[in-house]
Coordinates of C-alpha atoms in Angstrom, one line a residue:
M1 CA 132.9 176.5 -26.9
S2 CA 132.5 180.2 -27.3
A3 CA 131.2 182.5 -24.5
P4 CA 127.7 181.5 -23.5
S5 CA 125.0 182.9 -25.8
R6 CA 122.3 184.9 -24.1
R7 CA 118.7 185.7 -24.7
A8 CA 118.6 189.2 -23.1
T9 CA 120.7 192.2 -22.1
P10 CA 124.3 191.2 -23.1
G11 CA 127.0 192.0 -20.6
V12 CA 125.0 191.8 -17.4
R13 CA 126.9 189.6 -15.0
A14 CA 125.6 188.3 -11.7
E15 CA 129.0 188.7 -10.1
D16 CA 129.6 192.4 -10.7
T17 CA 126.3 194.3 -11.0
P18 CA 123.1 194.8 -8.9
P19 CA 120.5 192.0 -9.4
R20 CA 118.3 192.9 -12.4
P21 CA 115.7 190.2 -12.9
H22 CA 113.8 190.0 -16.2
E23 CA 110.5 192.0 -15.9
Q24 CA 108.6 188.7 -16.1
V25 CA 110.7 187.3 -13.4
Q26 CA 110.1 190.3 -11.1
A27 CA 106.4 189.9 -11.7
F28 CA 106.6 186.2 -10.8
L29 CA 108.6 186.9 -7.7
D30 CA 106.2 189.7 -6.6
S31 CA 103.2 187.3 -6.9
S32 CA 104.9 184.2 -5.3
G33 CA 104.4 183.3 -1.7
P34 CA 107.2 181.8 0.5
S35 CA 108.0 178.1 0.4
P36 CA 108.2 176.0 3.5
D37 CA 111.7 175.7 5.0
P38 CA 112.5 172.1 4.3
W39 CA 114.7 171.9 7.4
A40 CA 111.6 172.6 9.5
A41 CA 108.6 171.4 7.5
D42 CA 107.3 167.9 6.9
I43 CA 108.4 166.5 3.6
A44 CA 104.8 166.0 2.5
A45 CA 104.2 169.7 3.0
V46 CA 107.3 170.6 1.0
R47 CA 106.2 168.3 -1.8
A48 CA 102.6 169.6 -1.9
D49 CA 103.8 173.2 -2.0
A50 CA 106.3 172.6 -4.8
R51 CA 103.8 170.6 -6.8
A52 CA 101.1 173.3 -6.6
K53 CA 103.6 176.1 -7.6
V54 CA 104.9 174.2 -10.6
L55 CA 101.5 173.2 -11.9
A56 CA 100.4 176.8 -11.6
V57 CA 102.9 178.1 -14.1
T58 CA 103.3 175.3 -16.6
G59 CA 100.3 176.3 -18.8
E60 CA 98.1 174.2 -21.0
P61 CA 99.7 170.9 -22.1
A62 CA 100.7 170.7 -25.8
P63 CA 98.9 168.1 -27.9
L64 CA 100.8 165.0 -28.9
A65 CA 100.1 161.9 -31.0
S66 CA 100.3 159.6 -28.0
V67 CA 101.0 159.5 -24.3
E68 CA 101.3 156.2 -22.5
S69 CA 102.3 154.9 -19.1
V70 CA 105.2 152.4 -19.3
D71 CA 107.2 150.3 -16.9
A72 CA 110.9 150.8 -17.7
D73 CA 112.2 147.7 -16.0
G74 CA 110.5 148.7 -12.8
V75 CA 110.8 152.5 -13.1
P76 CA 107.4 154.1 -13.6
A77 CA 107.4 156.4 -16.6
R78 CA 105.4 158.2 -19.3
L79 CA 106.3 158.0 -22.9
Y80 CA 105.4 161.0 -25.0
R81 CA 105.4 160.6 -28.7
P82 CA 104.8 163.2 -31.5
K83 CA 103.7 162.1 -34.9
G84 CA 106.6 160.4 -36.5
G85 CA 108.7 160.2 -33.3
E86 CA 108.9 156.4 -33.0
Q87 CA 112.6 155.7 -33.5
E88 CA 114.5 157.8 -30.9
V89 CA 113.8 158.8 -27.3
L90 CA 115.1 161.4 -24.8
V91 CA 115.1 160.0 -21.3
W92 CA 114.0 162.9 -19.1
A93 CA 114.6 163.3 -15.4
H94 CA 112.5 166.0 -13.7
G95 CA 113.9 168.5 -11.2
G96 CA 112.9 169.0 -7.6
G97 CA 116.1 168.6 -5.6
W98 CA 115.8 164.8 -5.5
I99 CA 113.0 165.4 -2.9
H100 CA 110.0 166.4 -4.9
G101 CA 108.6 166.4 -8.4
D102 CA 106.7 163.7 -10.4
L103 CA 105.4 162.8 -13.8
D104 CA 102.7 165.5 -13.6
T105 CA 105.1 168.3 -12.8
A106 CA 107.3 167.2 -15.7
E107 CA 104.3 166.9 -18.1
G108 CA 104.6 170.4 -19.7
V109 CA 108.3 170.1 -20.4
A110 CA 108.1 166.6 -21.7
R111 CA 105.3 167.4 -24.1
A112 CA 107.1 170.5 -25.4
L113 CA 110.4 168.7 -25.9
A114 CA 108.8 165.8 -27.7
N115 CA 107.1 168.2 -30.2
R116 CA 110.1 170.3 -30.8
A117 CA 112.7 167.5 -30.9
G118 CA 110.5 165.2 -33.0
C119 CA 111.3 162.3 -30.8
G120 CA 109.8 160.3 -28.0
V121 CA 110.4 161.6 -24.4
L122 CA 110.5 159.0 -21.6
S123 CA 109.7 161.0 -18.5
I124 CA 110.8 158.9 -15.4
D125 CA 109.3 158.9 -11.9
Y126 CA 112.6 158.1 -10.1
R127 CA 112.6 157.4 -6.4
L128 CA 113.0 160.4 -4.1
A129 CA 114.9 161.2 -1.0
P130 CA 114.7 161.2 2.0
E131 CA 112.9 157.8 1.7
H132 CA 115.3 156.8 -1.1
P133 CA 118.7 158.6 -0.9
F134 CA 121.5 158.2 -3.4
P135 CA 122.0 156.0 -5.4
A136 CA 118.3 155.2 -5.8
G137 CA 117.4 158.1 -8.2
F138 CA 120.6 157.6 -10.1
D139 CA 120.0 153.9 -10.4
D140 CA 116.5 154.5 -11.7
T141 CA 117.8 156.9 -14.3
W142 CA 120.3 154.4 -15.5
T143 CA 117.8 151.6 -15.5
A144 CA 115.5 153.7 -17.7
V145 CA 118.4 154.5 -20.1
T146 CA 119.2 150.8 -20.5
W147 CA 115.5 150.0 -21.1
A148 CA 115.3 152.8 -23.7
R149 CA 118.4 151.3 -25.5
R150 CA 116.5 148.0 -26.0
N151 CA 113.4 149.7 -27.3
F152 CA 114.6 152.6 -29.4
G153 CA 117.1 153.1 -32.2
G154 CA 118.6 156.2 -30.6
V155 CA 118.8 157.5 -27.0
A156 CA 119.6 160.8 -25.4
V157 CA 119.4 161.8 -21.8
G158 CA 118.3 165.0 -20.2
G159 CA 116.9 166.7 -17.1
D160 CA 116.5 170.0 -15.2
S161 CA 118.1 170.9 -11.9
S162 CA 118.5 167.7 -9.9
G163 CA 117.3 165.9 -13.0
G164 CA 120.2 167.6 -14.9
N165 CA 122.5 166.1 -12.3
L166 CA 121.0 162.6 -12.9
A167 CA 121.4 163.1 -16.7
A168 CA 125.0 164.2 -16.4
A169 CA 125.7 161.3 -14.1
A170 CA 124.0 158.9 -16.5
A171 CA 126.1 160.3 -19.4
L172 CA 129.3 159.5 -17.3
K173 CA 128.0 156.0 -16.6
A174 CA 127.3 155.5 -20.3
R175 CA 130.8 156.4 -21.1
D176 CA 132.1 154.1 -18.4
E177 CA 130.0 151.2 -19.6
G178 CA 130.8 151.8 -23.3
V179 CA 127.2 152.8 -24.1
R180 CA 126.8 155.4 -26.8
L181 CA 124.3 158.2 -26.3
A182 CA 123.3 160.8 -28.9
A183 CA 123.4 163.7 -26.5
Q184 CA 123.0 165.0 -22.9
L185 CA 120.7 168.0 -22.3
L186 CA 121.4 169.7 -19.0
V187 CA 119.1 172.5 -17.8
Y188 CA 120.5 174.5 -14.9
P189 CA 122.0 171.2 -13.5
A190 CA 123.2 170.7 -10.0
L191 CA 126.8 169.4 -10.5
D192 CA 128.8 170.3 -7.4
S193 CA 127.9 169.3 -3.9
V194 CA 130.8 171.3 -2.4
E195 CA 129.6 174.1 -0.1
N196 CA 131.2 177.5 0.6
T197 CA 133.4 177.9 -2.4
D198 CA 134.3 181.5 -3.0
Y199 CA 131.8 182.1 -5.7
K200 CA 128.9 180.5 -3.8
V201 CA 129.6 182.6 -0.7
A202 CA 129.8 185.8 -2.8
F203 CA 126.6 184.9 -4.7
R204 CA 124.7 184.2 -1.5
R205 CA 125.7 187.5 0.0
R206 CA 124.8 189.4 -3.1
Y207 CA 121.3 188.1 -3.2
E208 CA 120.5 188.6 0.5
T209 CA 117.8 191.2 -0.4
F210 CA 116.0 188.4 -2.3
A211 CA 116.0 186.0 0.7
G212 CA 112.9 183.9 0.7
R213 CA 112.1 184.4 -3.0
S214 CA 112.2 181.7 -5.6
G215 CA 115.6 181.3 -7.1
F216 CA 117.3 184.0 -4.9
G217 CA 119.2 184.5 -1.7
S218 CA 119.7 182.5 1.5
N219 CA 116.5 180.5 1.1
T220 CA 118.1 178.9 -2.0
Y221 CA 121.3 178.3 -0.1
R222 CA 119.4 176.7 2.8
R223 CA 117.5 174.5 0.4
L224 CA 120.7 173.4 -1.4
Q225 CA 122.2 172.5 2.0
Y226 CA 119.0 170.5 2.8
I227 CA 118.7 168.7 -0.5
W228 CA 122.4 167.7 -0.7
T229 CA 122.3 166.4 2.9
T230 CA 119.0 164.5 2.2
Y231 CA 120.1 163.1 -1.2
V232 CA 123.6 162.0 0.0
P233 CA 123.6 161.8 3.8
D234 CA 127.2 160.6 3.9
P235 CA 129.5 163.6 3.2
A236 CA 132.3 161.3 2.1
R237 CA 130.3 160.3 -1.0
R238 CA 129.4 163.7 -2.2
K239 CA 132.4 164.2 -4.5
A240 CA 131.8 160.8 -6.3
S241 CA 131.5 161.2 -10.0
Y242 CA 127.9 160.1 -10.1
V243 CA 127.0 162.5 -7.3
S244 CA 129.0 165.6 -8.3
P245 CA 129.8 165.2 -12.0
L246 CA 131.9 168.4 -11.9
H247 CA 134.4 166.4 -9.7
A248 CA 134.6 163.4 -12.1
E249 CA 138.2 162.4 -12.7
S250 CA 137.6 162.7 -16.4
V251 CA 134.8 163.7 -18.7
R252 CA 136.4 162.7 -21.9
G253 CA 134.2 160.6 -24.1
V254 CA 130.8 161.6 -22.7
A255 CA 127.9 162.5 -25.0
P256 CA 127.8 165.9 -26.6
A257 CA 126.2 168.4 -24.3
T258 CA 123.7 171.2 -24.5
I259 CA 123.7 173.2 -21.3
I260 CA 121.1 175.9 -20.4
T261 CA 121.5 178.2 -17.4
A262 CA 119.8 181.2 -15.8
E263 CA 121.8 184.3 -14.9
H264 CA 120.3 184.6 -11.4
D265 CA 120.8 181.0 -10.4
F266 CA 122.9 179.7 -7.6
L267 CA 123.8 176.7 -9.9
R268 CA 124.9 178.8 -12.9
R269 CA 128.6 178.9 -12.2
E270 CA 129.0 175.2 -11.7
A271 CA 127.3 174.6 -15.1
E272 CA 129.8 177.0 -16.7
D273 CA 132.7 175.2 -15.0
Y274 CA 131.4 171.9 -16.3
A275 CA 131.0 173.2 -19.8
R276 CA 134.7 174.3 -19.7
R277 CA 135.7 170.9 -18.5
L278 CA 133.8 169.3 -21.4
E279 CA 135.4 171.6 -23.9
A280 CA 138.8 170.9 -22.6
A281 CA 138.1 167.2 -23.0
D282 CA 137.1 167.7 -26.7
V283 CA 133.4 167.0 -25.9
P284 CA 131.1 169.1 -28.1
V285 CA 129.2 171.5 -25.9
E286 CA 126.8 174.4 -26.4
L287 CA 126.2 176.7 -23.4
T288 CA 123.4 179.2 -23.3
E289 CA 122.7 181.6 -20.4
Y290 CA 119.3 183.3 -20.2
A291 CA 120.0 186.8 -18.8
G292 CA 117.7 188.0 -16.0
Q293 CA 116.3 184.6 -15.5
I294 CA 116.0 182.4 -12.4
H295 CA 116.2 178.8 -11.5
G296 CA 113.1 176.9 -12.6
F297 CA 112.1 179.2 -15.5
F298 CA 112.4 176.4 -18.1
E299 CA 109.0 174.9 -17.1
M300 CA 107.2 178.2 -16.5
F301 CA 105.4 178.4 -19.9
A302 CA 102.5 180.4 -18.5
V303 CA 104.6 183.3 -17.2
M304 CA 108.0 183.3 -18.9
T305 CA 108.5 183.9 -22.6
D306 CA 112.0 182.6 -22.2
A307 CA 110.7 179.2 -21.2
H308 CA 109.4 178.8 -24.8
H309 CA 112.6 180.0 -26.3
A310 CA 114.7 177.7 -24.1
V311 CA 112.6 174.6 -24.7
D312 CA 112.7 175.3 -28.5
K313 CA 116.5 175.6 -28.3
A314 CA 116.8 172.4 -26.3
G315 CA 114.5 170.5 -28.6
D316 CA 116.4 171.7 -31.7
A317 CA 119.6 170.5 -30.1
V318 CA 118.2 167.0 -29.5
R319 CA 116.8 166.8 -33.0
R320 CA 120.2 167.7 -34.5
A321 CA 121.9 165.1 -32.3
F322 CA 119.6 162.4 -33.5
R323 CA 120.1 163.4 -37.1
S324 CA 123.9 163.0 -36.8
T325 CA 123.7 159.8 -34.7
H326 CA 121.1 157.4 -35.9
T327 CA 122.1 154.2 -34.2
I328 CA 123.1 153.0 -30.8
E329 CA 125.9 150.4 -30.7
P330 CA 124.7 147.1 -29.3

């Protein structure tokens, strides 16, 4: 793995320079209202606010050959198929901190990935915390993967944010169970539940001026505290491999990985650390950082040019993976 490739302004590092958001990011931040504090608000209000904000920036859905609702062994899902994309499938887990997000908020990304990758995308409506804490969401993701293996000739797994966590955990589970996956696609994944590491403290302090804005500052830190506490109430379980993949005893033998990060994202460093662990374990990995970008940009087709670039890059990686791995072992 070489140093992460970047879409903008080479050399800008979140650790040692003043925050310099992409101009489209700044415009988005200037127009965005505050989000409810999850520690104080009703979960229904948190979900409604997040849903409205995502749907406002995803843009018009891309046309596809077919979209159908499916039951993946009890997990509600939508199957998106482009023309000719009948043989392979990417199981996709949406983001939302394990507490919000649904099939509608994932629609734009699922359609775009299906078209670019030339394969089916199985977008899953996994159970959410606090009603359903770990391992419910992880179990649903793995159930969908096993369903996909029975119904398609090739399977990859992917997700963004908390969905990236579920995808990475599913890739570890596949390795543990002897199940071959073509690839794992991790978009600004949450991989480390440990609070107050040196870099997290430094990052939080550096972005204090952006507190309360999407993707920046103490608001993000408070949200991370909340979602980890809500998803895994028992602190003793938070370093388990399927909770915090960065802390897995070994990552050797997992599926090849494509990892996409945003420069101004609290989760960037743990994704970089995970990429280094994969490389050290001889797992093929491609890491791309989008300079000036924030957490969540991947789905913001209506306001972020980089969203289109990133989805194209992700879809191309999945397409290549299926070209090199055409069958799944029984």
